[in-house]
PDB file of C-alpha atoms and ligand atoms in Angstrom:
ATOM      1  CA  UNK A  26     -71.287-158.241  92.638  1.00 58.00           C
ATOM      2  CA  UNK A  27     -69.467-161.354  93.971  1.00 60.00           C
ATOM      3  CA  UNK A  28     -67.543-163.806  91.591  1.00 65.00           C
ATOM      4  CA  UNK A  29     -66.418-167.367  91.973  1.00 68.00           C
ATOM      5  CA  UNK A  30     -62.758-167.847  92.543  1.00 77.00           C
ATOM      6  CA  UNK A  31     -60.931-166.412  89.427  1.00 83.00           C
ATOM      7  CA  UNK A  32     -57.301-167.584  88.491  1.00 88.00           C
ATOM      8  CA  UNK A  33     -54.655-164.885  88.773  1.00 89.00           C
ATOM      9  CA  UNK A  34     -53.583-165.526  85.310  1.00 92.00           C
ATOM     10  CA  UNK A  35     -57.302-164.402  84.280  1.00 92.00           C
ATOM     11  CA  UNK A  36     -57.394-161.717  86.345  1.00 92.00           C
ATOM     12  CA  UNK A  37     -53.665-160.213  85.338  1.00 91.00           C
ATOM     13  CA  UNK A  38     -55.015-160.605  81.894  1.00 93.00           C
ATOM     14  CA  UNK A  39     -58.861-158.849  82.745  1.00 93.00           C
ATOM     15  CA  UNK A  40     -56.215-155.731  83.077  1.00 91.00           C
ATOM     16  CA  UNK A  41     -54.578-156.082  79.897  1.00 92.00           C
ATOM     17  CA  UNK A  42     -58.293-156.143  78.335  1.00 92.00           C
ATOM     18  CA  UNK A  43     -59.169-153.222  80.088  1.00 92.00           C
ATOM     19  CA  UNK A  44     -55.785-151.308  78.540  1.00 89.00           C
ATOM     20  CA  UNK A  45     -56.995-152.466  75.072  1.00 91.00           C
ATOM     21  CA  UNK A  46     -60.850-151.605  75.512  1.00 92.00           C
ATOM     22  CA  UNK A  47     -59.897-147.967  77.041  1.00 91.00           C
ATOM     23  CA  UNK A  48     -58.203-147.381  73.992  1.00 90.00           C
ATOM     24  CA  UNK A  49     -61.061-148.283  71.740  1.00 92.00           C
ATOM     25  CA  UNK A  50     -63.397-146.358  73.599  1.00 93.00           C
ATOM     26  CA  UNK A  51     -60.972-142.977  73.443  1.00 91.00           C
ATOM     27  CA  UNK A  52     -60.719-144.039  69.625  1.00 93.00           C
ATOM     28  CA  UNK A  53     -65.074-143.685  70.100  1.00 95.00           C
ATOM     29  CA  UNK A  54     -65.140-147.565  68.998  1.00 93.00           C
ATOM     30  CA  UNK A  55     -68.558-148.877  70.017  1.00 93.00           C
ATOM     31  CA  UNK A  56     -68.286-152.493  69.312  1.00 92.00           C
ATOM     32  CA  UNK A  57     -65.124-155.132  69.391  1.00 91.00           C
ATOM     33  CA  UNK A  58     -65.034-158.942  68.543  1.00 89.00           C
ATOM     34  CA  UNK A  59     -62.861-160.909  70.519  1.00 86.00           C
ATOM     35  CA  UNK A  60     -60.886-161.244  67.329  1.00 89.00           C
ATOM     36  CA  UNK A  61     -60.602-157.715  66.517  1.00 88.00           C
ATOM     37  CA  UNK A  62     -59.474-157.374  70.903  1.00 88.00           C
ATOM     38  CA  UNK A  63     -57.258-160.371  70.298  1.00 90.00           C
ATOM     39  CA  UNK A  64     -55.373-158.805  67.252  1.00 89.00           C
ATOM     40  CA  UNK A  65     -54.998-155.193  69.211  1.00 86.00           C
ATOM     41  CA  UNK A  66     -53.533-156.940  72.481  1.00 88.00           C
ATOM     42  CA  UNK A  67     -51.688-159.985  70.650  1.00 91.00           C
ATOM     43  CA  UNK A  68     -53.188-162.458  72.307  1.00 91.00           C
ATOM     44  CA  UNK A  69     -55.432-165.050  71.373  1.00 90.00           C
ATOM     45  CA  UNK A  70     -59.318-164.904  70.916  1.00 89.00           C
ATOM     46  CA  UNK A  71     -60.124-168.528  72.775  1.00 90.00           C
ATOM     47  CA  UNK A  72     -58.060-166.956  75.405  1.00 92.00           C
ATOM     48  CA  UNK A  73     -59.861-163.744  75.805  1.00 90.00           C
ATOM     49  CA  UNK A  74     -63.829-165.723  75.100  1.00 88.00           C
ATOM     50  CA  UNK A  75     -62.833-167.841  78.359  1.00 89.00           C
ATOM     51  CA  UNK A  76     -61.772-165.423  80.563  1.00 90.00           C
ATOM     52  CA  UNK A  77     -64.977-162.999  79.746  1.00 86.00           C
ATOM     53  CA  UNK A  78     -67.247-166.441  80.469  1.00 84.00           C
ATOM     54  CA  UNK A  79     -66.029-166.476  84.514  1.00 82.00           C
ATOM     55  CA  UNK A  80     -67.991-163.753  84.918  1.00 76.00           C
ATOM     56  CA  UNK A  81     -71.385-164.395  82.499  1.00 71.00           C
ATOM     57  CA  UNK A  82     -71.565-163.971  78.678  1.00 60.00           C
ATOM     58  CA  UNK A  83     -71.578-160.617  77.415  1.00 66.00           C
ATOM     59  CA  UNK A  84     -70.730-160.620  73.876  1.00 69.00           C
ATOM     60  CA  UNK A  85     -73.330-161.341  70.772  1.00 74.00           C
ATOM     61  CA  UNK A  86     -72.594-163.983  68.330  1.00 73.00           C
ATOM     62  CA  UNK A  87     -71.090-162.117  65.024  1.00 73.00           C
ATOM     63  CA  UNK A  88     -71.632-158.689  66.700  1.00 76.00           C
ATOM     64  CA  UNK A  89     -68.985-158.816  69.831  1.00 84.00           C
ATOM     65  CA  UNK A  90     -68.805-156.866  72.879  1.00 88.00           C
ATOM     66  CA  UNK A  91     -70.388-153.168  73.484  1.00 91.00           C
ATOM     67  CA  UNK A  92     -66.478-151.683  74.206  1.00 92.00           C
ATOM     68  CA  UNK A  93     -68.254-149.467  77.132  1.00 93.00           C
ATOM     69  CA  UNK A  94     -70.320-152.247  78.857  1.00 91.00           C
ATOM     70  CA  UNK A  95     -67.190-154.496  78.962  1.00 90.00           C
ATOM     71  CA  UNK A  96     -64.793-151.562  79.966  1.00 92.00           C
ATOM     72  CA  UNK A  97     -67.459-151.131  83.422  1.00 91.00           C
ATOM     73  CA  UNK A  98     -67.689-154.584  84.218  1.00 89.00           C
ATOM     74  CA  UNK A  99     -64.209-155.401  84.232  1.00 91.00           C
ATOM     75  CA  UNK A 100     -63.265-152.354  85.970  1.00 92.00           C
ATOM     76  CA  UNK A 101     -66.282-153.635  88.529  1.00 89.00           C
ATOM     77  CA  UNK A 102     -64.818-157.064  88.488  1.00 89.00           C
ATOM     78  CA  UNK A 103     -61.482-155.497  89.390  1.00 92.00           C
ATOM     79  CA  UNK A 104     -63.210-152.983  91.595  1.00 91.00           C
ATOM     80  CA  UNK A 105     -61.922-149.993  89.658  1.00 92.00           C
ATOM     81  CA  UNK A 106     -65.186-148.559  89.284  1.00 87.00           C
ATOM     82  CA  UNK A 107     -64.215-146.716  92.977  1.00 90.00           C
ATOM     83  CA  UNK A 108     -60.895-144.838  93.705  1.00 93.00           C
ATOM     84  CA  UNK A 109     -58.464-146.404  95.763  1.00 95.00           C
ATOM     85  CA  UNK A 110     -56.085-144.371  97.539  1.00 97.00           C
ATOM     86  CA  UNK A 111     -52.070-145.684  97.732  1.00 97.00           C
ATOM     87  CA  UNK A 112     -49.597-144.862 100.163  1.00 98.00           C
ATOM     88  CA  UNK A 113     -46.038-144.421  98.489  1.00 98.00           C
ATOM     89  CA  UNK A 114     -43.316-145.897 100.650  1.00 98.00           C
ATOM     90  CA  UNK A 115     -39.617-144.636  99.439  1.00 98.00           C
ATOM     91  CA  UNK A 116     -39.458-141.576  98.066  1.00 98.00           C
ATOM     92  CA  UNK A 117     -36.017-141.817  96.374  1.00 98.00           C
ATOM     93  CA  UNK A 118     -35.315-141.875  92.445  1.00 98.00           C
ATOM     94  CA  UNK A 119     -37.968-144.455  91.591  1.00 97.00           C
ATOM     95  CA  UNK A 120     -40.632-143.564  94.452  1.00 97.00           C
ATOM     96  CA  UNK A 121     -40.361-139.332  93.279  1.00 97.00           C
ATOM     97  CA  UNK A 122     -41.101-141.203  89.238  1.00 96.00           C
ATOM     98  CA  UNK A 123     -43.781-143.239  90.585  1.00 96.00           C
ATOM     99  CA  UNK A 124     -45.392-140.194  92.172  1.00 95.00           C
ATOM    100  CA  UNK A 125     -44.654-137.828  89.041  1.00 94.00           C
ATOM    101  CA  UNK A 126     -46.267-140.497  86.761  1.00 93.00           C
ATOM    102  CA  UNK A 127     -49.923-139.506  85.755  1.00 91.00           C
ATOM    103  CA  UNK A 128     -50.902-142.796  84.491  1.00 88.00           C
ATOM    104  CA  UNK A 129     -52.384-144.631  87.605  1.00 90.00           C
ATOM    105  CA  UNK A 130     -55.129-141.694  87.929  1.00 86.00           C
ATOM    106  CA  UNK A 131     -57.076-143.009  84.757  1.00 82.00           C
ATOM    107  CA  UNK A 132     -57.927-146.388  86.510  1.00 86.00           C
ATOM    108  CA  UNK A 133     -58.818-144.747  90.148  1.00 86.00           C
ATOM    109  CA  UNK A 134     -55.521-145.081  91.513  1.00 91.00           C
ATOM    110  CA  UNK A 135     -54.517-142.244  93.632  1.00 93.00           C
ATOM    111  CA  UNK A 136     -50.858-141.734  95.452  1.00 96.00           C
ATOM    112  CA  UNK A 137     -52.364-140.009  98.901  1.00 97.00           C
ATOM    113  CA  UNK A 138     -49.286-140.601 100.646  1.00 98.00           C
ATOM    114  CA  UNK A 139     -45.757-140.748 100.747  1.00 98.00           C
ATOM    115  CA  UNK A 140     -43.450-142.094 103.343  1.00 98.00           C
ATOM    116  CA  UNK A 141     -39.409-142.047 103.657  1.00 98.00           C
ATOM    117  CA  UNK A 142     -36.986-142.306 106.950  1.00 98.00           C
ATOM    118  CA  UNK A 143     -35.183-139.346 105.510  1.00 98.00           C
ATOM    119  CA  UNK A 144     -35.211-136.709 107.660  1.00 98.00           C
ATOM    120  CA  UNK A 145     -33.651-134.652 104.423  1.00 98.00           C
ATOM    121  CA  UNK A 146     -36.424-135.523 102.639  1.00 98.00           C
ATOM    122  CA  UNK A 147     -39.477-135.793 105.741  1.00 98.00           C
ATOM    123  CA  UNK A 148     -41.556-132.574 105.434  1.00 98.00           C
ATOM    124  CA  UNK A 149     -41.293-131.917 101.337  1.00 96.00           C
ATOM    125  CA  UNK A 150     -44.036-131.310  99.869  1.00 95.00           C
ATOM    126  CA  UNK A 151     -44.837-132.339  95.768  1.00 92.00           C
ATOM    127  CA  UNK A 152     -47.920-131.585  93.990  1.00 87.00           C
ATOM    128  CA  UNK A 153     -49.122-130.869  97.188  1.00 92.00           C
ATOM    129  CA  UNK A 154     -48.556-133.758  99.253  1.00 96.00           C
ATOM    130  CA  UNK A 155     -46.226-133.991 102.229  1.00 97.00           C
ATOM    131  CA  UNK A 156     -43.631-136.529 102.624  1.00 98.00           C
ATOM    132  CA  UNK A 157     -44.380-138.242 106.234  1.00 98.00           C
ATOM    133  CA  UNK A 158     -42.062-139.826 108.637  1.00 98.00           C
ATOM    134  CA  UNK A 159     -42.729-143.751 108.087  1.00 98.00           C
ATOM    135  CA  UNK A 160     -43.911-143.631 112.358  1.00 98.00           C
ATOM    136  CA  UNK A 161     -46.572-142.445 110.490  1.00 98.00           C
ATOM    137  CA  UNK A 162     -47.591-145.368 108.186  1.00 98.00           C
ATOM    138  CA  UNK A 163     -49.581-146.889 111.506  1.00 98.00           C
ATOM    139  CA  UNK A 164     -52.344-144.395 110.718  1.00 98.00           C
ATOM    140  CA  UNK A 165     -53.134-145.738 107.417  1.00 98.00           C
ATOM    141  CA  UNK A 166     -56.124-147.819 108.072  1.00 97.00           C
ATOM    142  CA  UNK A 167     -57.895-144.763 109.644  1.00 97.00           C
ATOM    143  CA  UNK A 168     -57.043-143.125 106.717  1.00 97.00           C
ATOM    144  CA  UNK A 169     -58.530-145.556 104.770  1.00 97.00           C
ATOM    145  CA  UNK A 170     -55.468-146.420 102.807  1.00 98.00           C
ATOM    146  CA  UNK A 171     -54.872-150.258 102.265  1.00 98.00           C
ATOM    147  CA  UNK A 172     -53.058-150.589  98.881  1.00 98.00           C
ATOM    148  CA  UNK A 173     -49.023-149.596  99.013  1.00 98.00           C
ATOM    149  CA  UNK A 174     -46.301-148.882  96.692  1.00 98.00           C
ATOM    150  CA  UNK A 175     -42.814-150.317  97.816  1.00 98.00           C
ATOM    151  CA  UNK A 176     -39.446-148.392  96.113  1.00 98.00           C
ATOM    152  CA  UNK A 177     -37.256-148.884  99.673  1.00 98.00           C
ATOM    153  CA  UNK A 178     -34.045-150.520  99.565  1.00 98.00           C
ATOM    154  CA  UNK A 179     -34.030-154.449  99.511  1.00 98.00           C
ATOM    155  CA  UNK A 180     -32.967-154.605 103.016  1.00 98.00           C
ATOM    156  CA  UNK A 181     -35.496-152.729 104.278  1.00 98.00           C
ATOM    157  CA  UNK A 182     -38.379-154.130 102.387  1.00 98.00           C
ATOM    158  CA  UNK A 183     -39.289-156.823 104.482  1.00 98.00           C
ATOM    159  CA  UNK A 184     -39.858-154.597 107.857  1.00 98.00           C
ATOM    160  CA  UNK A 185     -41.416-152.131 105.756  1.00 98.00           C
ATOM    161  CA  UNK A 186     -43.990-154.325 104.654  1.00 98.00           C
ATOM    162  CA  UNK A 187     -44.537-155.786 107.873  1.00 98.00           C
ATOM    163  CA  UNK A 188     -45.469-152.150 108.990  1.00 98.00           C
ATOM    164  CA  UNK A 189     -47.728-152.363 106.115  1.00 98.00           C
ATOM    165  CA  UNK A 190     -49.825-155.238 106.561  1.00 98.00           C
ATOM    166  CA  UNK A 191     -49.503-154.300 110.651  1.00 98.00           C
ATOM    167  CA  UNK A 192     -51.706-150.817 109.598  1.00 98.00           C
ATOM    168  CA  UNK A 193     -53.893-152.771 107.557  1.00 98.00           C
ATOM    169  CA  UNK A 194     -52.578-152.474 104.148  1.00 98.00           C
ATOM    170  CA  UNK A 195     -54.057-155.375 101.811  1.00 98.00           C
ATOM    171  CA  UNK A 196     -52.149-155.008  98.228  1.00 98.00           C
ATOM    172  CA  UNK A 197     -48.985-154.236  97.735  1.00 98.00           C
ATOM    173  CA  UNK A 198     -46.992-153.621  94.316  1.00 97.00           C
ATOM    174  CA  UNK A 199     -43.110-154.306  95.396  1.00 98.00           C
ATOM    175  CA  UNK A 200     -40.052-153.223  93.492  1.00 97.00           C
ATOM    176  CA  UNK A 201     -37.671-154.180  96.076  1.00 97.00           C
ATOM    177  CA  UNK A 202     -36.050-157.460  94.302  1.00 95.00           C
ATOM    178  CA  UNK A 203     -36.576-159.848  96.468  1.00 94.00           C
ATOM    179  CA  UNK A 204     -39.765-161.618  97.811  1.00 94.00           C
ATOM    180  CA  UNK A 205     -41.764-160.584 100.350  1.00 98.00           C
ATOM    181  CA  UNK A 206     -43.566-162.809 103.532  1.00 98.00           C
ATOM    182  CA  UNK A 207     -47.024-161.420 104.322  1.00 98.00           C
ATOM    183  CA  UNK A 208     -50.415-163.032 105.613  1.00 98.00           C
ATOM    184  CA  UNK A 209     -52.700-164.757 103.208  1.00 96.00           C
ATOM    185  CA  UNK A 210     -55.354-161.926 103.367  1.00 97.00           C
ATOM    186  CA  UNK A 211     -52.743-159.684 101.633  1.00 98.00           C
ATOM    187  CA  UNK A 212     -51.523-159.628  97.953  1.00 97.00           C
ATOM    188  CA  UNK A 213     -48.513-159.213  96.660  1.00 97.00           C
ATOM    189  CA  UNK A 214     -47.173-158.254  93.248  1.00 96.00           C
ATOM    190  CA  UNK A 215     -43.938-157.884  92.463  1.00 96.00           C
ATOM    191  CA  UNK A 216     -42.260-155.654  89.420  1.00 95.00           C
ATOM    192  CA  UNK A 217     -38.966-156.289  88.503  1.00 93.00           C
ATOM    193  CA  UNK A 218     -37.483-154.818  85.138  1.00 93.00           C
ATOM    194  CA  UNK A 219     -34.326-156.403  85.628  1.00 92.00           C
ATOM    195  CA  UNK A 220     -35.275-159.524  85.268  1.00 93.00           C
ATOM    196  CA  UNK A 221     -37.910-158.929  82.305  1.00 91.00           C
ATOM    197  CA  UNK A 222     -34.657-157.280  80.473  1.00 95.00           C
ATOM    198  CA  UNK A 223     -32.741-159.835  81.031  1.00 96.00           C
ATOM    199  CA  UNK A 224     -34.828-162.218  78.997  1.00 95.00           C
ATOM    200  CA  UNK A 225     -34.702-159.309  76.026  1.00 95.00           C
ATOM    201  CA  UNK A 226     -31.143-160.547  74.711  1.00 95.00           C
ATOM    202  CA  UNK A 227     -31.916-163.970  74.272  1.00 95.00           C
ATOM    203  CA  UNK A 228     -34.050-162.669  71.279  1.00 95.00           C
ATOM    204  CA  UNK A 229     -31.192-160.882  69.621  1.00 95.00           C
ATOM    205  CA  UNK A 230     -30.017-162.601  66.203  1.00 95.00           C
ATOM    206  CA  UNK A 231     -27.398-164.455  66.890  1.00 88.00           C
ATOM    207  CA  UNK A 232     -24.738-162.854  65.453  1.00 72.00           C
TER     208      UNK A 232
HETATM  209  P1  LIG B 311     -33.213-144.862  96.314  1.00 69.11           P
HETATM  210  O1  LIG B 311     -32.088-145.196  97.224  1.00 69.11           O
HETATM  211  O2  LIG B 311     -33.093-143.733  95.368  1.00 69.11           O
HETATM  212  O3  LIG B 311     -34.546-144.632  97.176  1.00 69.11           O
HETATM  213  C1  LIG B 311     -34.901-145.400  98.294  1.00 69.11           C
HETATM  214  C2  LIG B 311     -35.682-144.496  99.242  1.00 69.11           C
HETATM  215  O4  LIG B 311     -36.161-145.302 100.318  1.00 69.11           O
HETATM  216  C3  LIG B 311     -34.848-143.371  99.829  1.00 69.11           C
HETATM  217  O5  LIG B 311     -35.552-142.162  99.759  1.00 69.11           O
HETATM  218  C4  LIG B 311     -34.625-143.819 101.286  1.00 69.11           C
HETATM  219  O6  LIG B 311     -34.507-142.708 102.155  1.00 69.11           O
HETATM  220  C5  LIG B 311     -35.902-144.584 101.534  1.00 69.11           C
HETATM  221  N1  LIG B 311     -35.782-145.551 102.622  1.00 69.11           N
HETATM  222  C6  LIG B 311     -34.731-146.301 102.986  1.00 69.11           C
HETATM  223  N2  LIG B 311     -35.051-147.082 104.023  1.00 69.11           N
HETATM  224  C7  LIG B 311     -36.331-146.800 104.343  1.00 69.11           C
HETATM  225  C8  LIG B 311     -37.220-147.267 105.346  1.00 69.11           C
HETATM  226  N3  LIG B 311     -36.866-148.211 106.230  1.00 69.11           N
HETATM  227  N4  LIG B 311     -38.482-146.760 105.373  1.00 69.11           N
HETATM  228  C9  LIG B 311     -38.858-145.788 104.474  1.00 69.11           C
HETATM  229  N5  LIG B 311     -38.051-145.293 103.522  1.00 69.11           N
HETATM  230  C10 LIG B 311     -36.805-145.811 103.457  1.00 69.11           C
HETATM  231  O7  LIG B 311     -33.526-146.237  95.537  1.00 69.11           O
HETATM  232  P2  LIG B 311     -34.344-146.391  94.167  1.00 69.11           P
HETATM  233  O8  LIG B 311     -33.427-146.393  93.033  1.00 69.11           O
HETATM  234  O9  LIG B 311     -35.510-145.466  94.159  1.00 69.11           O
HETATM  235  O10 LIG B 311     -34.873-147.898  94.326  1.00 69.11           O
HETATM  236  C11 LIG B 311     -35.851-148.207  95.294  1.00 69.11           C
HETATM  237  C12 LIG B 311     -36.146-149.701  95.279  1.00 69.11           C
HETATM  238  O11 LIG B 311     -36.681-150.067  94.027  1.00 69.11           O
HETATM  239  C13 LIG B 311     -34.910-150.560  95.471  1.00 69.11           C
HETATM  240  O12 LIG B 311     -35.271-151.712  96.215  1.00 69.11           O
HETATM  241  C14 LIG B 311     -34.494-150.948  94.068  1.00 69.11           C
HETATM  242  O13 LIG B 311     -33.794-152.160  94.004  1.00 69.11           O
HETATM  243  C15 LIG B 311     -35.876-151.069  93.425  1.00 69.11           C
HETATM  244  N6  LIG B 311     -35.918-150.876  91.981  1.00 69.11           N
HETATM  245  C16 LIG B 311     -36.622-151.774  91.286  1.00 69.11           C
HETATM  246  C17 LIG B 311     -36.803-151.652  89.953  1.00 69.11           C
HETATM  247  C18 LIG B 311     -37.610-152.705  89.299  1.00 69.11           C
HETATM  248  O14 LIG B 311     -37.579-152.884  88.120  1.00 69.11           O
HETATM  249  N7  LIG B 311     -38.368-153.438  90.056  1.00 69.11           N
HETATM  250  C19 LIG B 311     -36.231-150.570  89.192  1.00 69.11           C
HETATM  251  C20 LIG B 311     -35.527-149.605  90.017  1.00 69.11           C
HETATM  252  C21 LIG B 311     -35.397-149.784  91.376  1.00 69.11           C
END
């Protein structure tokens, strides 16, 4: 199903509902008000009413939302209803976490690939798949690979990425701090713990 344009506020927070709602349907919750979603999540319910109403009313007056029916169509909204495989690029201390981490499996997200210009490391194989030479990252559209995890250095991130996008790559999560130029047609989103921390002791008592 097609939508309208969605902000990318709404659609950062459609994943945040998705955490909460998986969690209620593990718990074997059937039913959720926006409230009771709002309270679990800390956000607020207005919030949560409006970004559900882009995409058609689901919930019931007094009753709420089915937890299972709104868990499918946000993962359909997001298209998380297929897998998607990611290529890994950077297979140093974060990129080996990232590809330990079982966590991105749940929501169809599947680490295929991993690429590194480390001849040490070229050829190694973990939970059974090789680390390629990055020469290699051109074949990723035949492979039908077009999302991307970037853990290279900063100064190689831009290049990298340029490969990327080159081989048809369409979404890519960066660590590298620093922001990335790409086409329109591709996404970018950006993770950078540094900076969230650094906001963490300006909520320390003053002391
Ligand atoms: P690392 O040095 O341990 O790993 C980098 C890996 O990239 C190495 O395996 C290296 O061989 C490979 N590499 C270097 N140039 C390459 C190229 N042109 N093509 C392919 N592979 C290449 O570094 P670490 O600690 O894993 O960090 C990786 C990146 O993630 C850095 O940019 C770092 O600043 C960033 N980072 C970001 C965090 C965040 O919160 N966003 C947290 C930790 C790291």
């Amino acid at each position: 199903m097609r939508y309208g344009r969605i902000p990318d506020e709404t659609i950062r927070r459609l994943s945040t509902y998705m955490r909460g709602l998986v969690g209620l349907f593990h718990e074997g919750i059937e039913k959720v008000s926006s409230t009771a979603l709002a309270e679990a999540l800390h956000m607020n319910p207005p919030q949560i009413r409006k970004d559900l109403s882009y995409f058609g009313a689901f919930g019931t007056p007094g009753v709420g939302y089915e937890v299972e029916k709104l868990l499918n169509h946000i993962k359909d909204i997001l298209k998380l209803n297929n897998t998607h495989s990611t290529a890994l690029v950077g297979f140093g201390n974060l990129g080996s976490a990232l590809l330990k981490y079982p966590g991105f499996s749940p929501y169809g997200l599947d680490i295929v690939a991993v690429f590194d210009d480390d001849s040490a490391k070229i050829g190694k194989k973990i939970n059974g798949i090789e680390v390629e030479d990055v020469s290699r990252i051109k074949d990723l559209e035949k492979r039908e690979i077009r999302l991307a995890i970037l853990a290279v250095p900063a100064n190689a991130a831009q290049e990298t990425t340029d490969k990327l996008v080159e081989a048809g790559v369409r979404g890519v999560l960066n660590f590298a701090p620093l922001y990335l130029k790409v086409p329109k047609k591709v996404k970018v989103i950006t993770i950078d713990i540094a900076t969230d921390l650094a906001r963490l002791p300006y909520y320390l008592p003053a002391g």
